[in-house]
Tab-separated table of C-alpha atoms in Angstrom:
chain	number	residue	atom	x	y	z
A	208	MET	CA	86.506	118.778	101.423
A	209	SER	CA	88.833	117.618	104.156
A	210	ASP	CA	92.534	117.796	104.664
A	211	ASP	CA	92.449	114.821	106.945
A	212	VAL	CA	92.589	112.139	104.243
A	213	VAL	CA	96.084	111.850	102.811
A	214	TYR	CA	97.011	109.359	100.086
A	215	LEU	CA	100.403	107.745	100.502
A	216	ASN	CA	102.778	105.563	98.540
A	217	PRO	CA	105.504	105.102	101.131
A	218	PRO	CA	109.118	104.734	99.978
A	219	GLY	CA	110.198	101.125	99.623
A	220	THR	CA	106.863	99.883	98.312
A	221	CYS	CA	106.278	98.286	94.927
A	222	PRO	CA	104.486	100.128	92.122
A	223	ALA	CA	100.689	100.161	92.401
A	224	GLN	CA	98.859	98.160	89.718
A	225	GLY	CA	96.652	101.036	88.619
A	226	LEU	CA	95.460	104.499	89.554
A	227	TYR	CA	95.383	104.024	93.302
A	228	SER	CA	97.626	104.636	96.284
A	229	HIS	CA	98.838	101.942	98.657
A	230	ALA	CA	97.458	103.707	101.709
A	231	ALA	CA	95.280	106.516	102.989
A	232	ARG	CA	95.856	108.144	106.385
A	233	VAL	CA	92.854	109.344	108.376
A	234	ARG	CA	93.182	111.342	111.578
A	235	GLY	CA	90.058	111.944	113.624
A	236	GLY	CA	86.988	113.388	111.958
A	237	THR	CA	83.707	111.726	111.108
A	238	THR	CA	83.710	108.434	109.236
A	239	TYR	CA	81.065	107.529	106.681
A	240	TYR	CA	80.640	103.951	105.482
A	241	ILE	CA	78.966	103.927	102.080
A	242	ALA	CA	77.179	100.866	100.736
A	243	GLY	CA	78.271	99.538	97.371
A	244	GLN	CA	76.861	101.780	94.661
A	245	LEU	CA	75.300	100.282	91.544
A	246	ALA	CA	74.141	101.555	88.151
A	247	VAL	CA	70.673	102.469	89.387
A	248	GLY	CA	68.615	105.380	88.127
A	249	ALA	CA	66.365	107.699	90.106
A	250	ASP	CA	63.496	105.281	89.371
A	251	GLY	CA	65.385	102.399	90.991
A	252	GLU	CA	65.875	100.592	87.689
A	253	VAL	CA	69.131	99.312	86.162
A	254	VAL	CA	70.917	101.856	83.978
A	255	GLY	CA	73.124	100.622	81.144
A	256	ALA	CA	72.467	96.897	80.982
A	257	ASP	CA	75.121	95.451	78.642
A	258	ASP	CA	77.026	98.751	78.643
A	259	PHE	CA	80.012	98.855	80.988
A	260	ASP	CA	80.927	102.470	80.320
A	261	ARG	CA	77.414	103.657	81.052
A	262	GLN	CA	77.282	101.633	84.269
A	263	PHE	CA	80.687	102.977	85.317
A	264	ALA	CA	79.470	106.558	84.786
A	265	GLN	CA	76.220	105.905	86.665
A	266	VAL	CA	77.979	104.246	89.611
A	267	PHE	CA	80.325	107.194	90.106
A	268	SER	CA	77.451	109.634	89.572
A	269	ASN	CA	75.486	107.817	92.290
A	270	LEU	CA	78.504	107.738	94.576
A	271	GLY	CA	78.990	111.461	93.959
A	272	ALA	CA	75.347	112.061	94.883
A	273	VAL	CA	75.778	110.205	98.177
A	274	LEU	CA	78.959	112.142	98.942
A	275	LYS	CA	77.282	115.444	98.110
A	276	GLY	CA	74.291	114.516	100.261
A	277	LEU	CA	76.690	113.939	103.145
A	278	GLY	CA	78.427	117.276	102.600
A	279	CYS	CA	81.516	115.518	101.249
A	280	ASP	CA	83.258	115.066	97.928
A	281	PHE	CA	85.588	112.525	96.350
A	282	ASN	CA	88.641	113.993	98.091
A	283	ASP	CA	87.183	112.704	101.357
A	284	VAL	CA	87.255	109.081	100.153
A	285	ALA	CA	89.674	107.021	102.238
A	286	LYS	CA	89.173	103.699	100.449
A	287	PHE	CA	87.380	102.278	97.460
A	288	THR	CA	86.548	98.661	96.821
A	289	THR	CA	85.588	97.950	93.219
A	290	TYR	CA	83.764	94.799	92.147
A	291	LEU	CA	83.526	93.784	88.495
A	292	VAL	CA	81.567	90.812	87.197
A	293	HIS	CA	83.531	90.284	83.985
A	294	SER	CA	87.313	90.202	83.749
A	295	GLN	CA	86.833	91.403	80.178
A	296	ASP	CA	85.835	94.763	81.682
A	297	ILE	CA	89.121	95.327	83.540
A	298	GLU	CA	90.646	97.289	80.674
A	299	ARG	CA	87.447	99.281	80.203
A	300	PHE	CA	87.523	100.077	83.936
A	301	MET	CA	91.146	101.225	83.737
A	302	ARG	CA	90.380	103.500	80.782
A	303	ALA	CA	87.194	104.947	82.270
A	304	ARG	CA	88.929	105.603	85.597
A	305	ALA	CA	91.873	107.310	83.900
A	306	ALA	CA	89.437	109.621	82.138
A	307	LEU	CA	87.256	110.374	85.166
A	308	PHE	CA	89.510	110.606	88.209
A	309	PRO	CA	91.455	113.751	87.245
A	310	LYS	CA	88.057	115.492	87.217
A	311	LEU	CA	87.053	114.204	90.650
A	312	PHE	CA	90.246	114.535	92.674
A	313	LYS	CA	92.333	117.563	93.471
A	314	SER	CA	95.430	115.454	94.123
A	315	GLU	CA	97.486	113.520	91.599
A	316	LEU	CA	97.260	110.629	94.020
A	317	TYR	CA	94.014	108.677	94.258
A	318	PRO	CA	92.487	106.635	97.083
A	319	PRO	CA	93.521	103.083	97.828
A	320	ASN	CA	91.380	100.655	95.855
A	321	THR	CA	91.035	96.910	95.825
A	322	LEU	CA	89.786	95.584	92.488
A	323	LEU	CA	88.000	92.236	92.602
A	324	ILE	CA	86.336	90.112	89.954
A	325	ILE	CA	83.403	88.233	91.428
A	326	ASP	CA	80.495	86.084	90.217
A	327	ARG	CA	77.527	88.383	90.341
A	328	LEU	CA	75.931	91.408	91.959
A	329	VAL	CA	72.429	91.762	93.421
A	330	LYS	CA	70.743	91.866	90.003
A	331	GLU	CA	72.032	89.983	86.994
A	332	PRO	CA	72.562	93.002	84.670
A	333	PHE	CA	74.861	94.880	87.080
A	334	VAL	CA	78.518	94.584	86.048
A	335	ILE	CA	80.224	97.037	88.442
A	336	GLU	CA	79.784	98.035	92.079
A	337	VAL	CA	81.935	100.470	94.068
A	338	GLU	CA	81.865	100.978	97.815
A	339	ALA	CA	83.747	103.566	99.851
A	340	VAL	CA	84.882	104.566	103.297
A	341	VAL	CA	84.913	108.331	103.706
A	342	SER	CA	86.333	110.666	106.324
A	343	ALA	CA	85.320	114.278	106.756
A	344	PRO	CA	85.996	116.915	109.392
A	345	ASP	CA	83.535	116.884	112.271
A	346	ALA	CA	80.622	119.131	111.361
B	178	MET	CA	103.634	99.308	117.532
B	179	SER	CA	100.414	100.373	119.161
B	180	ASP	CA	98.550	99.158	122.188
B	181	ASP	CA	95.322	100.463	120.802
B	182	VAL	CA	94.510	97.452	118.630
B	183	VAL	CA	93.284	94.563	120.772
B	184	TYR	CA	92.229	91.210	119.320
B	185	LEU	CA	89.218	89.644	120.992
B	186	ASN	CA	87.357	86.343	121.003
B	187	PRO	CA	84.546	87.231	123.380
B	188	PRO	CA	83.095	84.509	125.634
B	189	GLY	CA	80.025	82.839	124.143
B	190	THR	CA	81.247	82.953	120.560
B	191	CYS	CA	81.867	79.934	118.347
B	192	PRO	CA	85.398	78.777	117.486
B	193	ALA	CA	87.068	80.759	114.687
B	194	GLN	CA	87.647	78.805	111.462
B	195	GLY	CA	91.360	79.544	111.300
B	196	LEU	CA	94.104	81.729	112.734
B	197	TYR	CA	92.076	84.852	113.243
B	198	SER	CA	90.106	86.547	116.007
B	199	HIS	CA	86.422	87.375	115.835
B	200	ALA	CA	87.018	91.049	116.576
B	201	ALA	CA	89.561	93.818	116.940
B	202	ARG	CA	88.959	96.843	119.146
B	203	VAL	CA	90.379	100.201	118.078
B	204	ARG	CA	90.260	103.276	120.294
B	205	GLY	CA	91.239	106.585	118.757
B	206	GLY	CA	94.525	106.883	116.924
B	207	THR	CA	95.215	107.276	113.228
B	208	THR	CA	93.576	104.880	110.780
B	209	TYR	CA	95.325	103.684	107.635
B	210	TYR	CA	93.373	102.002	104.841
B	211	ILE	CA	95.698	99.820	102.784
B	212	ALA	CA	94.847	98.748	99.254
B	213	GLY	CA	94.881	95.054	98.493
B	214	GLN	CA	98.483	93.892	98.175
B	215	LEU	CA	99.512	91.588	95.363
B	216	ALA	CA	102.563	89.508	94.474
B	217	VAL	CA	104.320	92.349	92.704
B	218	GLY	CA	108.055	92.906	92.608
B	219	ALA	CA	109.936	96.192	92.800
B	220	ASP	CA	109.809	96.277	88.976
B	221	GLY	CA	106.003	96.125	89.021
B	222	GLU	CA	105.932	92.623	87.519
B	223	VAL	CA	104.130	89.544	88.853
B	224	VAL	CA	106.215	87.454	91.252
B	225	GLY	CA	105.550	83.722	91.514
B	226	ALA	CA	103.116	82.994	88.704
B	227	ASP	CA	101.847	79.442	89.281
B	228	ASP	CA	103.448	79.360	92.756
B	229	PHE	CA	101.043	80.047	95.602
B	230	ASP	CA	103.645	79.923	98.359
B	231	ARG	CA	105.858	82.441	96.599
B	232	GLN	CA	102.929	84.771	96.002
B	233	PHE	CA	101.863	84.434	99.652
B	234	ALA	CA	105.371	85.390	100.792
B	235	GLN	CA	105.540	88.328	98.369
B	236	VAL	CA	102.121	89.651	99.362
B	237	PHE	CA	103.031	89.706	103.051
B	238	SER	CA	106.447	91.152	102.237
B	239	ASN	CA	104.756	93.938	100.279
B	240	LEU	CA	102.232	94.510	103.050
B	241	GLY	CA	105.087	94.663	105.544
B	242	ALA	CA	106.829	97.251	103.367
B	243	VAL	CA	103.720	99.429	103.315
B	244	LEU	CA	103.341	99.099	107.093
B	245	LYS	CA	107.001	99.945	107.641
B	246	GLY	CA	106.717	102.921	105.311
B	247	LEU	CA	103.835	104.174	107.435
B	248	GLY	CA	105.782	103.706	110.667
B	249	CYS	CA	103.620	100.730	111.616
B	250	ASP	CA	103.995	96.979	111.904
B	251	PHE	CA	101.697	93.954	111.731
B	252	ASN	CA	100.572	94.413	115.346
B	253	ASP	CA	98.798	97.568	114.210
B	254	VAL	CA	96.581	95.647	111.778
B	255	ALA	CA	92.927	95.848	112.831
B	256	LYS	CA	91.483	93.743	110.011
B	257	PHE	CA	92.626	91.638	107.093
B	258	THR	CA	90.577	90.610	104.104
B	259	THR	CA	92.144	87.786	102.106
B	260	TYR	CA	91.115	86.945	98.549
B	261	LEU	CA	92.135	83.667	96.909
B	262	VAL	CA	91.401	82.746	93.309
B	263	HIS	CA	91.545	78.971	93.738
B	264	SER	CA	89.810	77.024	96.491
B	265	GLN	CA	92.588	74.469	96.036
B	266	ASP	CA	94.907	77.018	97.686
B	267	ILE	CA	92.920	77.255	100.943
B	268	GLU	CA	94.993	74.563	102.634
B	269	ARG	CA	98.226	76.092	101.327
B	270	PHE	CA	97.079	79.437	102.732
B	271	MET	CA	96.332	77.902	106.132
B	272	ARG	CA	99.763	76.251	106.259
B	273	ALA	CA	101.664	79.326	105.084
B	274	ARG	CA	99.827	81.552	107.548
B	275	ALA	CA	100.501	79.175	110.438
B	276	ALA	CA	104.205	79.303	109.596
B	277	LEU	CA	104.417	83.075	109.109
B	278	PHE	CA	102.114	84.722	111.650
B	279	PRO	CA	104.028	83.770	114.815
B	280	LYS	CA	106.967	85.705	113.303
B	281	LEU	CA	104.882	88.792	112.555
B	282	PHE	CA	102.695	89.159	115.641
B	283	LYS	CA	103.643	89.614	119.280
B	284	SER	CA	100.308	88.260	120.471
B	285	GLU	CA	99.021	84.690	120.259
B	286	LEU	CA	95.841	86.190	118.861
B	287	TYR	CA	95.785	87.406	115.286
B	288	PRO	CA	93.671	90.033	113.539
B	289	PRO	CA	90.158	89.362	112.316
B	290	ASN	CA	90.247	88.072	108.757
B	291	THR	CA	87.596	87.306	106.198
B	292	LEU	CA	88.720	84.693	103.662
B	293	LEU	CA	86.976	84.798	100.300
B	294	ILE	CA	87.364	82.772	97.118
B	295	ILE	CA	86.660	84.926	94.093
B	296	ASP	CA	86.944	84.692	90.303
B	297	ARG	CA	90.008	86.703	89.494
B	298	LEU	CA	92.309	89.543	90.514
B	299	VAL	CA	93.557	92.459	88.420
B	300	LYS	CA	95.983	90.323	86.398
B	301	GLU	CA	95.340	86.703	85.540
B	302	PRO	CA	98.430	85.194	87.252
B	303	PHE	CA	97.675	86.663	90.693
B	304	VAL	CA	96.206	84.043	93.049
B	305	ILE	CA	96.161	85.904	96.380
B	306	GLU	CA	95.457	89.464	97.502
B	307	VAL	CA	95.382	90.775	101.075
B	308	GLU	CA	94.077	94.137	102.198
B	309	ALA	CA	94.207	95.650	105.674
B	310	VAL	CA	92.847	98.333	107.940
B	311	VAL	CA	95.493	99.571	110.368
B	312	SER	CA	95.372	101.723	113.461
B	313	ALA	CA	98.377	103.417	115.018
B	314	PRO	CA	98.815	105.999	117.754
B	315	ASP	CA	98.611	109.574	116.506
B	316	ALA	CA	102.101	110.661	115.470
C	286	MET	CA	73.582	100.724	122.260
C	287	SER	CA	75.106	103.846	120.829
C	288	ASP	CA	73.677	107.001	119.383
C	289	ASP	CA	76.819	107.587	117.409
C	290	VAL	CA	75.930	105.402	114.418
C	291	VAL	CA	73.335	107.106	112.224
C	292	TYR	CA	71.975	105.546	109.021
C	293	LEU	CA	71.434	107.973	106.176
C	294	ASN	CA	69.799	108.046	102.756
C	295	PRO	CA	70.706	111.576	101.722
C	296	PRO	CA	68.295	113.514	99.480
C	297	GLY	CA	69.163	113.219	95.797
C	298	THR	CA	70.323	109.608	95.955
C	299	CYS	CA	68.751	106.731	94.079
C	300	PRO	CA	66.631	104.093	95.840
C	301	ALA	CA	68.620	101.431	97.670
C	302	GLN	CA	68.375	97.926	96.175
C	303	GLY	CA	67.247	96.269	99.398
C	304	LEU	CA	66.938	96.789	103.133
C	305	TYR	CA	70.017	98.894	103.630
C	306	SER	CA	70.955	102.565	103.809
C	307	HIS	CA	73.406	104.273	101.500
C	308	ALA	CA	75.561	105.525	104.361
C	309	ALA	CA	76.286	105.338	108.066
C	310	ARG	CA	77.845	108.218	109.969
C	311	VAL	CA	80.203	107.463	112.837
C	312	ARG	CA	81.563	110.147	115.152
C	313	GLY	CA	84.300	109.192	117.547
C	314	GLY	CA	83.840	106.203	119.830
C	315	THR	CA	85.472	102.808	119.709
C	316	THR	CA	85.550	100.874	116.448
C	317	TYR	CA	85.274	97.098	116.309
C	318	TYR	CA	86.205	95.193	113.161
C	319	ILE	CA	84.402	91.851	113.115
C	320	ALA	CA	85.626	88.956	111.007
C	321	GLY	CA	83.176	87.392	108.583
C	322	GLN	CA	80.749	85.217	110.521
C	323	LEU	CA	79.822	81.783	109.233
C	324	ALA	CA	77.212	79.139	110.065
C	325	VAL	CA	79.357	77.492	112.725
C	326	GLY	CA	78.054	75.848	115.871
C	327	ALA	CA	79.545	75.935	119.348
C	328	ASP	CA	81.437	72.744	118.417
C	329	GLY	CA	83.095	74.460	115.457
C	330	GLU	CA	81.176	72.384	112.911
C	331	VAL	CA	79.087	73.611	109.979
C	332	VAL	CA	75.422	74.225	110.836
C	333	GLY	CA	72.793	73.858	108.107
C	334	ALA	CA	74.682	72.390	105.167
C	335	ASP	CA	72.321	72.627	102.174
C	336	ASP	CA	69.932	74.841	104.132
C	337	PHE	CA	70.272	78.538	103.400
C	338	ASP	CA	67.687	79.696	105.913
C	339	ARG	CA	69.356	77.778	108.732
C	340	GLN	CA	72.774	79.159	107.796
C	341	PHE	CA	71.340	82.690	107.632
C	342	ALA	CA	69.888	82.311	111.138
C	343	GLN	CA	73.132	80.848	112.500
C	344	VAL	CA	75.291	83.573	110.957
C	345	PHE	CA	73.222	86.344	112.530
C	346	SER	CA	73.066	84.438	115.806
C	347	ASN	CA	76.860	84.192	115.774
C	348	LEU	CA	77.213	87.843	114.854
C	349	GLY	CA	74.833	88.720	117.681
C	350	ALA	CA	76.965	86.678	120.084
C	351	VAL	CA	80.101	88.563	119.052
C	352	LEU	CA	78.305	91.907	119.438
C	353	LYS	CA	76.959	90.916	122.846
C	354	GLY	CA	80.413	89.746	123.931
C	355	LEU	CA	81.752	93.183	123.009
C	356	GLY	CA	78.985	94.959	124.941
C	357	CYS	CA	77.335	96.049	121.691
C	358	ASP	CA	74.195	95.225	119.742
C	359	PHE	CA	73.069	95.411	116.113
C	360	ASN	CA	72.275	99.129	116.390
C	361	ASP	CA	76.013	99.706	116.711
C	362	VAL	CA	76.726	98.167	113.285
C	363	ALA	CA	78.117	100.780	110.892
C	364	LYS	CA	78.491	98.521	107.851
C	365	PHE	CA	77.724	94.994	106.764
C	366	THR	CA	79.275	93.101	103.902
C	367	THR	CA	77.313	90.004	102.897
C	368	TYR	CA	78.803	87.229	100.780
C	369	LEU	CA	76.607	84.575	99.175
C	370	VAL	CA	77.897	81.601	97.220
C	371	HIS	CA	74.781	80.988	95.122
C	372	SER	CA	72.863	83.678	93.257
C	373	GLN	CA	69.826	81.411	93.682
C	374	ASP	CA	69.917	82.390	97.386
C	375	ILE	CA	69.524	86.139	96.783
C	376	GLU	CA	65.740	86.016	97.100
C	377	ARG	CA	65.995	83.790	100.171
C	378	PHE	CA	68.413	86.308	101.682
C	379	MET	CA	66.049	89.203	100.962
C	380	ARG	CA	63.124	87.367	102.575
C	381	ALA	CA	65.086	86.225	105.629
C	382	ARG	CA	66.488	89.713	106.168
C	383	ALA	CA	63.052	91.317	105.880
C	384	ALA	CA	61.800	88.948	108.566
C	385	LEU	CA	64.791	89.325	110.910
C	386	PHE	CA	65.941	92.944	110.787
C	387	PRO	CA	62.869	94.556	112.376
C	388	LYS	CA	63.635	92.392	115.413
C	389	LEU	CA	67.295	93.423	115.553
C	390	PHE	CA	67.191	97.154	114.854
C	391	LYS	CA	65.419	99.929	116.689
C	392	SER	CA	65.424	102.176	113.619
C	393	GLU	CA	63.438	101.726	110.428
C	394	LEU	CA	66.685	102.325	108.603
C	395	TYR	CA	69.279	99.574	108.476
C	396	PRO	CA	73.056	99.648	108.077
C	397	PRO	CA	74.751	100.042	104.717
C	398	ASN	CA	75.365	96.644	103.181
C	399	THR	CA	77.218	95.460	100.110
C	400	LEU	CA	75.875	92.158	98.774
C	401	LEU	CA	78.315	90.089	96.739
C	402	ILE	CA	78.069	86.698	95.066
C	403	ILE	CA	81.400	84.935	95.139
C	404	ASP	CA	82.822	81.501	94.355
C	405	ARG	CA	83.268	79.891	97.726
C	406	LEU	CA	83.875	80.394	101.424
C	407	VAL	CA	86.454	78.738	103.661
C	408	LYS	CA	84.612	75.396	103.732
C	409	GLU	CA	82.585	74.073	100.834
C	410	PRO	CA	79.214	73.792	102.642
C	411	PHE	CA	79.113	77.436	103.757
C	412	VAL	CA	76.740	79.494	101.588
C	413	ILE	CA	76.630	82.820	103.466
C	414	GLU	CA	79.140	84.957	105.362
C	415	VAL	CA	78.529	88.368	106.929
C	416	GLU	CA	81.163	90.732	108.264
C	417	ALA	CA	80.642	94.003	110.095
C	418	VAL	CA	82.266	97.212	111.234
C	419	VAL	CA	80.861	98.386	114.536
C	420	SER	CA	81.110	101.608	116.496
C	421	ALA	CA	80.261	101.975	120.154
C	422	PRO	CA	80.750	104.726	122.717
C	423	ASP	CA	84.095	104.624	124.457
C	424	ALA	CA	83.737	102.407	127.525
């Protein structure tokens, strides 16, 4: 867990449109770029086809596993980008995030996130993908 | 304003497809990751539904407010990513950018940008979102 | 060529869904943000309209030219983001990447990549765009 990622909503900025901050500040340290994480199980197969909530849980579980494997945790995340395939899932995403994030983050502020609705992900059943930039103290 | 972000079109590269550079070089300093900015007013409501030019202006105004709040300005931007919902707005984007950027940047070169047309943003009326990575000298 | 970008698939993570690593670690050095590269020729015109394989080759040729112009090569890439316009091209992308990457990278691991299918790129004929974050030793 690093102290070098700080989430910021500077004065004079408009309200964020969800549970994210406008900016994260990173000073020095080691940067990790993490590929978009999908709802994939340990066997490489899709988890939760036709089930947004299950895919959401699997994606953040997989992202947590990558972070842990790097010696990091969610408080080291400097930026998320979230891709959804169906705009109908936006509300489900907002609810699932509101339930999960207080368990993952020590701060009441969360990382900057850009939420985008796109056509498709690498396999047809995937409905959510989340990528991250992470900063941790030099080992 | 930092001198540590330098926009580059190296020799031997093809012409850029708009007012952006192929690359930005960042040496040291503090990095800020800024969430995608939308056409949101101080009250949190959508500004300029059905009006691309107004949304464009609001998005860059909001981005400028975040930069100012961080003690930065547009010359500290290392990378933009621009998301449009309608391909019909590409030409409007090009025109609006050509009018605005000379007022925001001290250089004749502008930051790298990737322009993407996607399905939708977090609320249906939004038609443009711009996110940025920023680098400023350590405070 | 730098030793400061290391590709990682940490233990306990699920299999990647293609020829990419889950994470890249970057320590210090100079960061380059590279705008999305398109299938553009030296004359600024589209190369390979209606020909995915030709556009793929041109995009990576253009990206290689930018890297070379910066004094870098593909082993300095910390992160790719790949945008395709047609999901029908996913298999073509996988095949073309499998043929090309062993020639570009010294490692058997490749950079993290997020693969996204979106509506459109800046001009209608473009079907693939690839952007990159790059880290090289300080000059």
